[in-house]
Short mmCIF file of C-alpha atoms in Angstrom, two decimals:
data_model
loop_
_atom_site.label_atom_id
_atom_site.label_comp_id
_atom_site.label_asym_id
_atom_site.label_seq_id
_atom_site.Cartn_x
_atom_site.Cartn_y
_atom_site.Cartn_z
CA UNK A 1 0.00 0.00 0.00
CA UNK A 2 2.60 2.48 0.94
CA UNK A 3 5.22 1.76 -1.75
CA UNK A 4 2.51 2.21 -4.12
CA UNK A 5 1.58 5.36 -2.74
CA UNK A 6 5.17 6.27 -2.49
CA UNK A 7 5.44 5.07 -6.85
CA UNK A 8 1.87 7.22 -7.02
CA UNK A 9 3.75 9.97 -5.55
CA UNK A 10 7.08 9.52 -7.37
CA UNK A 11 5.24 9.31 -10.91
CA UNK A 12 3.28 12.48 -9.71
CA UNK A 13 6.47 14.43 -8.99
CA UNK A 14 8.26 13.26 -12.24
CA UNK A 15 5.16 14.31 -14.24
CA UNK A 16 5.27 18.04 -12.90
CA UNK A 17 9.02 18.24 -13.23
CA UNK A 18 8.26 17.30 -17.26
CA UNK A 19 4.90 19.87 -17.02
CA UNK A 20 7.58 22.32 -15.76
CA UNK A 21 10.54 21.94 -17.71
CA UNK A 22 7.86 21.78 -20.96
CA UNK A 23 6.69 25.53 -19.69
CA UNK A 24 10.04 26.80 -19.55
CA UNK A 25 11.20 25.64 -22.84
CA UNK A 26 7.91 27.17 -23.96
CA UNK A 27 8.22 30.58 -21.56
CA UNK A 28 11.83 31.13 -22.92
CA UNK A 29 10.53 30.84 -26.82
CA UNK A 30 7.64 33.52 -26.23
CA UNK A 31 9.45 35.82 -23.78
CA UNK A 32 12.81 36.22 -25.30
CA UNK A 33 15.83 38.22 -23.91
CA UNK A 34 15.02 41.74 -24.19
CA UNK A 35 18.42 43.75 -25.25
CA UNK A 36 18.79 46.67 -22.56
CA UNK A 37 19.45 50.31 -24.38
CA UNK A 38 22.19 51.31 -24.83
CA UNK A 39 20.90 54.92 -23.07
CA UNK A 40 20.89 52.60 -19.94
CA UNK A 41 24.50 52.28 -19.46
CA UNK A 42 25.00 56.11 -20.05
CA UNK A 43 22.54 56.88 -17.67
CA UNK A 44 24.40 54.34 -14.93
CA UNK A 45 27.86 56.39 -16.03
CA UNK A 46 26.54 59.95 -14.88
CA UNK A 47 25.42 58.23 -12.13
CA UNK A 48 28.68 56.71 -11.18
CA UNK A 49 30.41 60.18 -12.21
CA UNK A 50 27.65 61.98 -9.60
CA UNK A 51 28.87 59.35 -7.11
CA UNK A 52 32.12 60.17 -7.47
CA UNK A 53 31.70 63.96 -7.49
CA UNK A 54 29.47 63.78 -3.93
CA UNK A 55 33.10 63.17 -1.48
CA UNK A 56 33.78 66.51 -2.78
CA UNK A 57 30.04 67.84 -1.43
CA UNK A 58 30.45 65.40 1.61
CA UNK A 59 33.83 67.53 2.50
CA UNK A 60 32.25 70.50 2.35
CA UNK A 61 29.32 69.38 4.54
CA UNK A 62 31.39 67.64 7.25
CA UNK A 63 33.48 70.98 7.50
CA UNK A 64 30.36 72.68 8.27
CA UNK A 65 29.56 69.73 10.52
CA UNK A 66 32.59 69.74 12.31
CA UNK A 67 32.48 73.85 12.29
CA UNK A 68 29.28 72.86 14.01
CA UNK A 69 30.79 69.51 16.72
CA UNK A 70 33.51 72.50 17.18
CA UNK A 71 30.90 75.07 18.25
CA UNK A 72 29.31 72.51 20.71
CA UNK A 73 32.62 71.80 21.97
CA UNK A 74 33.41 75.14 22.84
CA UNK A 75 29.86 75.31 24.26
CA UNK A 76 29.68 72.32 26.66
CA UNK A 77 32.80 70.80 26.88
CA UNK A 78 32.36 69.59 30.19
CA UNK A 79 28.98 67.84 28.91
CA UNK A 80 31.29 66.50 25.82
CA UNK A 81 33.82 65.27 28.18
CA UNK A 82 31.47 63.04 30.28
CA UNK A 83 29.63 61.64 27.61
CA UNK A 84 32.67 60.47 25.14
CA UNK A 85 34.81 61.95 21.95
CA UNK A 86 32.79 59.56 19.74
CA UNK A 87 29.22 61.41 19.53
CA UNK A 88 28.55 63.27 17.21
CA UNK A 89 26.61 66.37 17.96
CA UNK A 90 24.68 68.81 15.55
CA UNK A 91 23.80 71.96 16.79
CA UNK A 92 20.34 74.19 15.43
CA UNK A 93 22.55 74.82 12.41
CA UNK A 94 24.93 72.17 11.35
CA UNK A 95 24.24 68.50 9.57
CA UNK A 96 26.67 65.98 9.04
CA UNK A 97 26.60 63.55 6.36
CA UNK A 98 28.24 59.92 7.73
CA UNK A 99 29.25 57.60 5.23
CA UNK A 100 28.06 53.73 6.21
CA UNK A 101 31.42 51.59 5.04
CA UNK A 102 29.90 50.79 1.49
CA UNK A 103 26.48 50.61 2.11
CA UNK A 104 24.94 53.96 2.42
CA UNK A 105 25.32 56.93 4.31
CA UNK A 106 23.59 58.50 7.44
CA UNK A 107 22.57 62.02 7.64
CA UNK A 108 22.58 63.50 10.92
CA UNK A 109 19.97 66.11 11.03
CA UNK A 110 20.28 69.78 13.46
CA UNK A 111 20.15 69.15 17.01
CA UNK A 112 21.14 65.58 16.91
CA UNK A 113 23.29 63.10 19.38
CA UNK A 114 24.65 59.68 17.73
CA UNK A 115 27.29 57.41 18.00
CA UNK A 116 28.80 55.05 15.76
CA UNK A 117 29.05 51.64 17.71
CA UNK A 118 30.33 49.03 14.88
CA UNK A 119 31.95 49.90 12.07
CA UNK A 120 32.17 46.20 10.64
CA UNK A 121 31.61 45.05 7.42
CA UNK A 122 29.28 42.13 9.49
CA UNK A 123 27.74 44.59 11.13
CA UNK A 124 27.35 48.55 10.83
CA UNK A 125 25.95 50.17 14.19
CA UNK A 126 24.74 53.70 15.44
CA UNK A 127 23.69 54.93 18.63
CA UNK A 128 20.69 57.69 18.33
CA UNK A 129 20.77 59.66 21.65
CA UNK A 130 18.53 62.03 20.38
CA UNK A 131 17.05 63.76 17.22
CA UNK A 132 16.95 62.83 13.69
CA UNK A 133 18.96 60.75 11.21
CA UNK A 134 18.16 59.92 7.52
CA UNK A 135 19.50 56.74 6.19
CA UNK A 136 20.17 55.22 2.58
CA UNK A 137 21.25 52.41 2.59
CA UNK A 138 21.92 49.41 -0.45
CA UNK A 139 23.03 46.62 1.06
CA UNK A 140 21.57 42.94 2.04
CA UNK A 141 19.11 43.21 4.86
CA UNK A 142 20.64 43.24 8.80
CA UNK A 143 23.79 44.53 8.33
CA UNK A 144 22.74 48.36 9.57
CA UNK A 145 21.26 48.56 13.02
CA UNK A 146 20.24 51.77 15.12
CA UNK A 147 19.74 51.70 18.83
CA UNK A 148 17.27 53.63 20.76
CA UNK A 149 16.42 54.22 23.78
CA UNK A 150 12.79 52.61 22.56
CA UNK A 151 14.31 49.77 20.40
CA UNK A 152 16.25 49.15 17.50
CA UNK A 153 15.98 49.88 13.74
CA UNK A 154 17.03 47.30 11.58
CA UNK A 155 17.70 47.91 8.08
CA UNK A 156 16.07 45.81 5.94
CA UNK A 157 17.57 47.58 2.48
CA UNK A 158 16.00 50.54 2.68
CA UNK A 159 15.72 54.68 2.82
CA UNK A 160 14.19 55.98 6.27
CA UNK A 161 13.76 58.53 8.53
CA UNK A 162 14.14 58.28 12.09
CA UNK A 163 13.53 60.91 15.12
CA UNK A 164 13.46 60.20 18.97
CA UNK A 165 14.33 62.29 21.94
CA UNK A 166 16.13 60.56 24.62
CA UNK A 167 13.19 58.76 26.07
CA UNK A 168 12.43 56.66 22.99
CA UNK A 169 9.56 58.70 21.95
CA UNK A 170 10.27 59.11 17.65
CA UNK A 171 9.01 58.37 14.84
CA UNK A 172 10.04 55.98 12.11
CA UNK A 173 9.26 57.10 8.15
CA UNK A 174 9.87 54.73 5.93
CA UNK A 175 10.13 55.82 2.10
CA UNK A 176 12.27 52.82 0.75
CA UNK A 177 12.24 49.21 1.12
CA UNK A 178 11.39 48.02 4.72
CA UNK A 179 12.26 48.52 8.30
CA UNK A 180 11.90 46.44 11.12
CA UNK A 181 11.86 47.82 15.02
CA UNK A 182 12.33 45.94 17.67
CA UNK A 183 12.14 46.19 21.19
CA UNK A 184 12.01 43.25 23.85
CA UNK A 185 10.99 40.41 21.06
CA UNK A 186 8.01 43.23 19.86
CA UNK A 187 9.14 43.67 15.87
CA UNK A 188 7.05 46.23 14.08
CA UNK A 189 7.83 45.90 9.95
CA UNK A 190 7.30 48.90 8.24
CA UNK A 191 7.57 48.80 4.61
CA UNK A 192 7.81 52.24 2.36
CA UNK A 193 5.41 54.89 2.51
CA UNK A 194 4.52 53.78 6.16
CA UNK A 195 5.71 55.00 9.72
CA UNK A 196 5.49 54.08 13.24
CA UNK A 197 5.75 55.94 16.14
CA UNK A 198 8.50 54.37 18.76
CA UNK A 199 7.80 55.06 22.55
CA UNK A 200 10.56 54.69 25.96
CA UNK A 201 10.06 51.45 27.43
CA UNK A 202 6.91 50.84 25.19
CA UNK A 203 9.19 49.94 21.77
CA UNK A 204 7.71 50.27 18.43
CA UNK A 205 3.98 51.17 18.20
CA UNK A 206 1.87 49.96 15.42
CA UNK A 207 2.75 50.95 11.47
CA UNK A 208 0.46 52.80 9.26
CA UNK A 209 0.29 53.99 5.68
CA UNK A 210 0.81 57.62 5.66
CA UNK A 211 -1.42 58.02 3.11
CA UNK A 212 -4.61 56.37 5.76
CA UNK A 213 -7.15 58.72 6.88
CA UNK A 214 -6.57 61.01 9.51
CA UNK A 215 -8.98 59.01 11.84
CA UNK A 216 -7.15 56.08 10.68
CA UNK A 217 -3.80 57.36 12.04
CA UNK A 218 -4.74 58.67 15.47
CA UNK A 219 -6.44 55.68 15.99
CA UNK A 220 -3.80 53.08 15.69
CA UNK A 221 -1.26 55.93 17.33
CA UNK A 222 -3.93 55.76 20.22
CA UNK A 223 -4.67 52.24 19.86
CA UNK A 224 -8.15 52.50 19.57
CA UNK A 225 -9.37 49.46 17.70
CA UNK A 226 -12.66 49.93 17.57
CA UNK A 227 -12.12 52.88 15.16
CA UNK A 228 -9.47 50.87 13.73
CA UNK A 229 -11.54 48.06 12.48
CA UNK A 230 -14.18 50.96 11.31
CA UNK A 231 -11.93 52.95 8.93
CA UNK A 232 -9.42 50.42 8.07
CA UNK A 233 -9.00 50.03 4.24
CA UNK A 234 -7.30 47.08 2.12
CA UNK A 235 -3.77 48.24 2.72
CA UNK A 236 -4.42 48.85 6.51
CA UNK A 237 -3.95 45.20 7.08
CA UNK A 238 -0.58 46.17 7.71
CA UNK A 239 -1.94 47.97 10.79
CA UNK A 240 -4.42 45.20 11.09
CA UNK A 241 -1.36 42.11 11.14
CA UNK A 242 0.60 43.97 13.81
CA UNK A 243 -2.60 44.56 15.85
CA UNK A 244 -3.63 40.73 16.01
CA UNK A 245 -0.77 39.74 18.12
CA UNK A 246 -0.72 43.10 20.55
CA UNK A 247 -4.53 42.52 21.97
CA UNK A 248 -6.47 39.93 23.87
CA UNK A 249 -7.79 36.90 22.07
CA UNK A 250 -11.65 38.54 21.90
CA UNK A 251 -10.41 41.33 20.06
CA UNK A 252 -7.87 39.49 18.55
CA UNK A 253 -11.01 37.44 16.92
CA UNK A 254 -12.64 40.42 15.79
CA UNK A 255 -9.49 41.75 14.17
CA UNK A 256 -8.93 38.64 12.28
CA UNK A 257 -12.57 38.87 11.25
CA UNK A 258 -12.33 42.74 9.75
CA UNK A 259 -9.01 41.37 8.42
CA UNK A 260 -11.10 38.47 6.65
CA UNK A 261 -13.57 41.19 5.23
CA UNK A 262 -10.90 43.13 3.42
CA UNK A 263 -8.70 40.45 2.19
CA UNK A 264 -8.65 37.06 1.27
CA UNK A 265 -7.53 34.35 4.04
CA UNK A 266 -5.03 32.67 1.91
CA UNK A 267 -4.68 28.62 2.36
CA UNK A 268 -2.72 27.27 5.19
CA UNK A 269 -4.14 30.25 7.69
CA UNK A 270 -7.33 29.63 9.34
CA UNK A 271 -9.28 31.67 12.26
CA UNK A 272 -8.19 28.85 15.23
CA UNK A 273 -4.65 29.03 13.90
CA UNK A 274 -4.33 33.28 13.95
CA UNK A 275 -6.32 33.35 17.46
CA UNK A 276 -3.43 30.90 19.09
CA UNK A 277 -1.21 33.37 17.44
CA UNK A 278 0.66 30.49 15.43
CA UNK A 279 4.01 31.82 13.72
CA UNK A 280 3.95 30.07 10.62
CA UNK A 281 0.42 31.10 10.31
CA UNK A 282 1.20 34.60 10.63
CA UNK A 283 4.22 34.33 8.73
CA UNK A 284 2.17 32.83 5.80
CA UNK A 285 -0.46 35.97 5.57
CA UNK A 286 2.01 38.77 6.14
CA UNK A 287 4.02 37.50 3.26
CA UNK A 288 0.41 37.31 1.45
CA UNK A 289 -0.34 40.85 2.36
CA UNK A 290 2.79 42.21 1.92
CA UNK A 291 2.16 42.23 -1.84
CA UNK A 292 -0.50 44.45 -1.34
CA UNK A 293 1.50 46.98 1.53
CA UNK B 1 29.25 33.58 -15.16
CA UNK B 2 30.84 36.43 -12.75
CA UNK B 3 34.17 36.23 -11.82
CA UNK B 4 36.04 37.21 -9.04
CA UNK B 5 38.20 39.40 -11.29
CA UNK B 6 35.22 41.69 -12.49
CA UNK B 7 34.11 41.39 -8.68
CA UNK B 8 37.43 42.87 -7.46
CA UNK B 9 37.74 45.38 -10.24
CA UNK B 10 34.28 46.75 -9.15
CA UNK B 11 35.61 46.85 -5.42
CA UNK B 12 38.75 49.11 -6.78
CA UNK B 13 36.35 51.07 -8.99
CA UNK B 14 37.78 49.97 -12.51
CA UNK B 15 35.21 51.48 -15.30
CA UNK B 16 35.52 48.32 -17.67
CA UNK B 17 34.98 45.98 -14.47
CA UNK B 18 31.58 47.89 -13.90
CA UNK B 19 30.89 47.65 -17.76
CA UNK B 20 31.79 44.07 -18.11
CA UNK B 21 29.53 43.31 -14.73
CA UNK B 22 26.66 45.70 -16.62
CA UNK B 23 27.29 43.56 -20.09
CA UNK B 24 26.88 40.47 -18.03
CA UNK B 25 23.76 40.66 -16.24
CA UNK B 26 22.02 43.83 -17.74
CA UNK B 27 19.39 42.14 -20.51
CA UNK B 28 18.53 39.60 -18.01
CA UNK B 29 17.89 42.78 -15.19
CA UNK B 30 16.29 44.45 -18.72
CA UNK B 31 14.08 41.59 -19.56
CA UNK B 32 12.53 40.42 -15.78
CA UNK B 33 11.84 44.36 -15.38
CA UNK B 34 10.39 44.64 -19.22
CA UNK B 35 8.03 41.77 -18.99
CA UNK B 36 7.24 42.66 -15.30
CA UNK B 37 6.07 46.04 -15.88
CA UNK B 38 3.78 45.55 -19.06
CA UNK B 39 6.53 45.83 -21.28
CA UNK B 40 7.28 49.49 -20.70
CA UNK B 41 10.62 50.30 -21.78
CA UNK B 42 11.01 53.39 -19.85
CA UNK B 43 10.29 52.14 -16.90
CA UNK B 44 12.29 48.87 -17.36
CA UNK B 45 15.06 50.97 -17.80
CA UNK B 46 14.80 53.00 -14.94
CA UNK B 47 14.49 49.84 -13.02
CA UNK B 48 17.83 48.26 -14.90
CA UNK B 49 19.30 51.78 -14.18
CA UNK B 50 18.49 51.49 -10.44
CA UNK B 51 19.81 48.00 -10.29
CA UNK B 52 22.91 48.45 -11.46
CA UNK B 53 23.94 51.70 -9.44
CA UNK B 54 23.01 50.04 -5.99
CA UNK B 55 24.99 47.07 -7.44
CA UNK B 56 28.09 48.82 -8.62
CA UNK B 57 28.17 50.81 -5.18
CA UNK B 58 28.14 47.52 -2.81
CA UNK B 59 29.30 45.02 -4.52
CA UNK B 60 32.04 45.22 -2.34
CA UNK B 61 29.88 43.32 0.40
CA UNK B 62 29.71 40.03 -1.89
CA UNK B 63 31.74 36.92 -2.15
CA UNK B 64 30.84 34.17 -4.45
CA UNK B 65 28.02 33.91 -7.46
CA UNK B 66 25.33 32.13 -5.25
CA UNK B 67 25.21 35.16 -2.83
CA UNK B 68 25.50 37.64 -5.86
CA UNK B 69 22.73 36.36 -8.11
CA UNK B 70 20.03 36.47 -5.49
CA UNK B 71 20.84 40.00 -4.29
CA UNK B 72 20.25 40.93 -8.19
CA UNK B 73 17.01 39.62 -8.05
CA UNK B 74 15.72 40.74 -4.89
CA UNK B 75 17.11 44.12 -5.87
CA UNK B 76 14.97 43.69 -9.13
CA UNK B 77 12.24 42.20 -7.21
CA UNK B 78 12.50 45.21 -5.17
CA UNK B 79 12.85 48.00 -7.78
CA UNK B 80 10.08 46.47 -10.14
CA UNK B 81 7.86 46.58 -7.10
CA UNK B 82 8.92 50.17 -6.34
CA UNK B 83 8.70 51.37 -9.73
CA UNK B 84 5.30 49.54 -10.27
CA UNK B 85 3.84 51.36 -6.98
CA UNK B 86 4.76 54.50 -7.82
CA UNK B 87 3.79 54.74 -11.38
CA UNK B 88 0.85 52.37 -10.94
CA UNK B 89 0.67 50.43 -13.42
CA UNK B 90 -2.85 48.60 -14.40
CA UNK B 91 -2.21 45.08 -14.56
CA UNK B 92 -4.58 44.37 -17.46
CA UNK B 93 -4.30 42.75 -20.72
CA UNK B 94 -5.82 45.47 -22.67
CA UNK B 95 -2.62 47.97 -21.77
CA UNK B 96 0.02 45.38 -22.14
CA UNK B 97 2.41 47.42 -24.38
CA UNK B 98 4.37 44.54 -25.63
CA UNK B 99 3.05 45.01 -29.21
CA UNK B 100 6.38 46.57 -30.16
CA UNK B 101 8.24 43.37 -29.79
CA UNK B 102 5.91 40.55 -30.59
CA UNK B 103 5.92 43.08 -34.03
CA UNK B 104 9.86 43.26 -34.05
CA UNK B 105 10.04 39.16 -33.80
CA UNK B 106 7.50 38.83 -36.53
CA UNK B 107 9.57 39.41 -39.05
CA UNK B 108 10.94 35.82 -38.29
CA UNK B 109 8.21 34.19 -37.43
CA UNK B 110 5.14 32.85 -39.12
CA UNK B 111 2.03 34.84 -37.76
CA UNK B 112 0.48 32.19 -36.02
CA UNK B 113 3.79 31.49 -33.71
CA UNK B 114 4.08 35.27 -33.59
CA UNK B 115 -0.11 35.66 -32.29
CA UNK B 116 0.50 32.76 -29.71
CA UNK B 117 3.95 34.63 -28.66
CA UNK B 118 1.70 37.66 -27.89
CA UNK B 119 -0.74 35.91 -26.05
CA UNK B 120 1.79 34.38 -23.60
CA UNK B 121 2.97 38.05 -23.22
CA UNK B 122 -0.21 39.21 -22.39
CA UNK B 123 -1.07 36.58 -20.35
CA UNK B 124 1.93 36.63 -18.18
CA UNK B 125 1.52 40.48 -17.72
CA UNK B 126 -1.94 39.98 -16.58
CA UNK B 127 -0.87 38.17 -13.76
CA UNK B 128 -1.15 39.56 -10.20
CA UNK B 129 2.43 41.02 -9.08
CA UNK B 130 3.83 38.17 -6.62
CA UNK B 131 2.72 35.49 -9.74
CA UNK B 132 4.49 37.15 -11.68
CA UNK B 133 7.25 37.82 -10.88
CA UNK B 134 7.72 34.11 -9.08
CA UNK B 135 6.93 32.52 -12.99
CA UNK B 136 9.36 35.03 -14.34
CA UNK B 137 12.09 34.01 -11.96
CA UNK B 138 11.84 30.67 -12.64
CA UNK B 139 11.17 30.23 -16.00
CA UNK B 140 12.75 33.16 -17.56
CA UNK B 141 16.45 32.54 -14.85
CA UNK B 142 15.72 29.27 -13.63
CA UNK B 143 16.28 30.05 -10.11
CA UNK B 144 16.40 27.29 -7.85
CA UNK B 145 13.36 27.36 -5.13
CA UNK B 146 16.45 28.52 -2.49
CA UNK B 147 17.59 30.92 -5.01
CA UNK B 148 14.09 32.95 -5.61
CA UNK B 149 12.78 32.33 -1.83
CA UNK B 150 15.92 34.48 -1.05
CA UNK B 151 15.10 37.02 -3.64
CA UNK B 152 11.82 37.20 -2.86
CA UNK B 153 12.09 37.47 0.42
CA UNK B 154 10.00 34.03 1.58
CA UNK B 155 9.64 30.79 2.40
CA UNK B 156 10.36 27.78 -0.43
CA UNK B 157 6.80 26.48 0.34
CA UNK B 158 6.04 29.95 -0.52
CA UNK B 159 7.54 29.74 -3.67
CA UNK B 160 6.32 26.88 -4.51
CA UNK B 161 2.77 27.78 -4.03
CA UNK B 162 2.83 31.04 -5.75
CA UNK B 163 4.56 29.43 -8.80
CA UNK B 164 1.95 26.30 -8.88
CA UNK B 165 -0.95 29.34 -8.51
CA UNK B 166 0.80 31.35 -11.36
CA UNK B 167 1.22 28.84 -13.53
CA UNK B 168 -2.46 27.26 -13.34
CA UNK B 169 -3.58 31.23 -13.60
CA UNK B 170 -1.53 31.08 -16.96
CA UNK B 171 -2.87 28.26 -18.47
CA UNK B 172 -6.33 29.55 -17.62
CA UNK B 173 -5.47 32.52 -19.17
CA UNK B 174 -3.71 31.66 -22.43
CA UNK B 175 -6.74 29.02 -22.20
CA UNK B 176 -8.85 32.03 -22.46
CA UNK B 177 -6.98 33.79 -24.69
CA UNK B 178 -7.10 31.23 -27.03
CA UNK B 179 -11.14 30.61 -27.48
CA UNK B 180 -10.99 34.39 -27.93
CA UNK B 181 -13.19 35.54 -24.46
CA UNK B 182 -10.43 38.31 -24.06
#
């Protein structure tokens, strides 16, 4: 019985590696190689040639920056002198541009305190005491990290904005890629065009589109989920997955319900499987929805 | 098939190392973003464009073809998804701009070969986004399951069900196309 299963099973598998290797010999007739422009690689060259013109800008903004690190010196030196030579302080009028090894770089915005804590090709790591960065970066996912005092960014190849004061209490734009916070084994994901506020000992809160209604926004900022479930659209799932494993179970079932109006529950997630908060479960209909984010 | 030679001229910022890493991998890049994005050249451009200056600045983080060719593709996975969210592309049939080339091939081609040709275009561009992109992976780079779960950023079984679901969706479709309903 079982070895003819198993020849069933075998015969089944050989017949869909034929199906499939039939389709691609088929796929690659009708959708040929498409020759890239030439105009392509000229555009990549200015590129390059504005890449290697920006050290020149980058000089004249860290003398500005370091004009600025100067000022604050001269300022507070005993407050410079107790809190390390590594920080790097803005003042209402300087910015600094950081270069991330060769990965991105980090603008340091007025009014800023941050540290560089790894410098590794493994691993490239800031400190953000207070105020605002801007990172670009291009490189595989976890290799740039920034600590808060609410949690930790973690690059996930990406362009984002982040601001805190030295409680934890920021926000986190994302407008490229995704982001994921985490604080205490609490991850938020925020993918571009979303944001999430961070709070001091709270971690990330929940993300939301920027472009959601108003009502939308205060209400997961507030977590109010009754108005929540009433204005959520399509693409507020993403506000909608993070909720279902921050509440109780009874509103955890009536999230995964208003979740189940707006979207399809694709196969291998079911109701009892969300409400006992199963990973793979989750796992399954985030990377379902995330097409849609 | 990259070699470490291009890789390390890239790392010291040699121009024909960046050109001969461009000439390698750049109708490939052209072709996944063309057929993605309703066979728009513009915008598959941009996308190749994109690709290849976020590639030329870090490739000094890679070691080794296996690690390489995935970051391509989940940086073209990436860009064709950014590109097709921000100019919002309808993912219909009836726009599929892809007459251009099904006209250029015809030349070679006898006309039914060259109609069927179109209707696997059109078919493939109908296709939700994550479909998509999972048949084109496979079938136009023959990825490995490993290779485009990395890419794209899930799970194999993932993979495997988007790519079972894409290709059924095709058949349906071409099925479709075929009897004339679209």
């Amino acid at each position: 019985m079982f070895s003819r299963y198993r020849l069933r099973k075998i015969a089944a598998d050989l017949e869909s590696q034929r199906a499939e290797q039939k389709a691609r010999a088929k796929m690659a007739e009708y959708l040929p190689l498409v020759e890239a422009p030439e105009a392509v690689w000229a555009e990549i060259e200015a590129g390059l040639a504005r890449r290697d013109r920006a050290p020149a800008r980058r000089r004249i903004d860290l003398r500005w920056a370091w004009a600025g690190i100067c000022a604050a010196l001269l300022i507070g030196i005993f407050y410079w002198w107790r809190h390390g030579r590594e920080w790097i302080e803005t003042d209402s009028r300087s910015r600094v541009v950081v270069k991330v090894g060769a990965i991105g770089t980090v603008e340091v915005e007025p009014n800023t305190r941050v540290r560089v804590v790894a410098d590794r090709a493994s691993e490239h790591r800031f400190a953000l005491a207070h105020g605002e960065i801007r990172a670009s970066i291009t490189a595989p996912p976890k290799l740039f990290f920034v600590d808060t005092a609410a949690g930790t960014a973690v690059d996930l190849g990406c362009e984002y904005s982040l601001s805190t004061d030295e409680d934890g209490s920021g926000v986190l734009r994302v407008t490229k890629g995704w982001v994921s916070f985490q604080w205490k084994g609490i991850e938020s994901l925020v993918p571009a065009g979303a944001s999430c506020r961070t709070r001091g000992r709270g971690g990330p809160g929940i993300p939301y589109f920027d472009d959601a209604p108003a009502s939308f926004k205060r209400a997961a900022e507030a977590l109010n989920i009754e108005a929540m479930l009433k204005d959520a659209r399509s693409s507020d799932t993403l506000t909608l997955w993070h909720l279902l494993s921050r509440v109780d179970p009874a509103n955890r079932a009536r999230v995964f319900d208003r979740m189940a109006d707006l979207t399809r529950v694709p196969a291998g997630v079911s109701r009892d499987l969300v409400l006992k908060l199963d990973p793979e479960a989750l796992r399954r209909w985030k990377d379902e929805l995330a097409w849609t984010w | 098939m990259l070699s470490t030679e291009i890789v390390e001229g890239c790392r010291a910022g040699d121009r024909d190392a960046f050109r001969a890493l461009y000439d390698l991998y750049k109708d490939r890049v052209y072709s996944i973003a063309f057929y993605f994005l309703n066979g728009d050249p513009s915008a598959a451009s941009d996308v190749t464009q994109q690709v290849f200056l976020k590639l030329i600045t870090s490739i000094g983080q890679f070691r080794g073809e296996a690690e390489f060719s995935t970051w391509l593709y989940r940086l073209v996975v990436n860009a064709c998804v950014d590109v097709a969210r921000g100019r919002k592309f309808a993912l219909t049939a009836d726009r599929v701009q892809l007459e251009a080339l099904a006209a250029a091939g015809s030349q070679e081609v006898d006309i039914a070969r060259d109609q069927m040709a179109r209707s696997v275009r059109a078919a493939v561009a109908a296709l939700p986004s994550k479909f998509r992109v999972a048949v084109l992976l496979r079938y136009f780079e023959d990825l490995s399951y490993e290779e485009m779960a990395t890419a794209l950023g899930c799970s194999m079984g993932t993979v495997a069900s988007r790519l079972s679901r894409g290709h059924r969706m095709l058949a349906e479709r071409l099925k479709d196309l075929m009897a004339g309903k679209v």
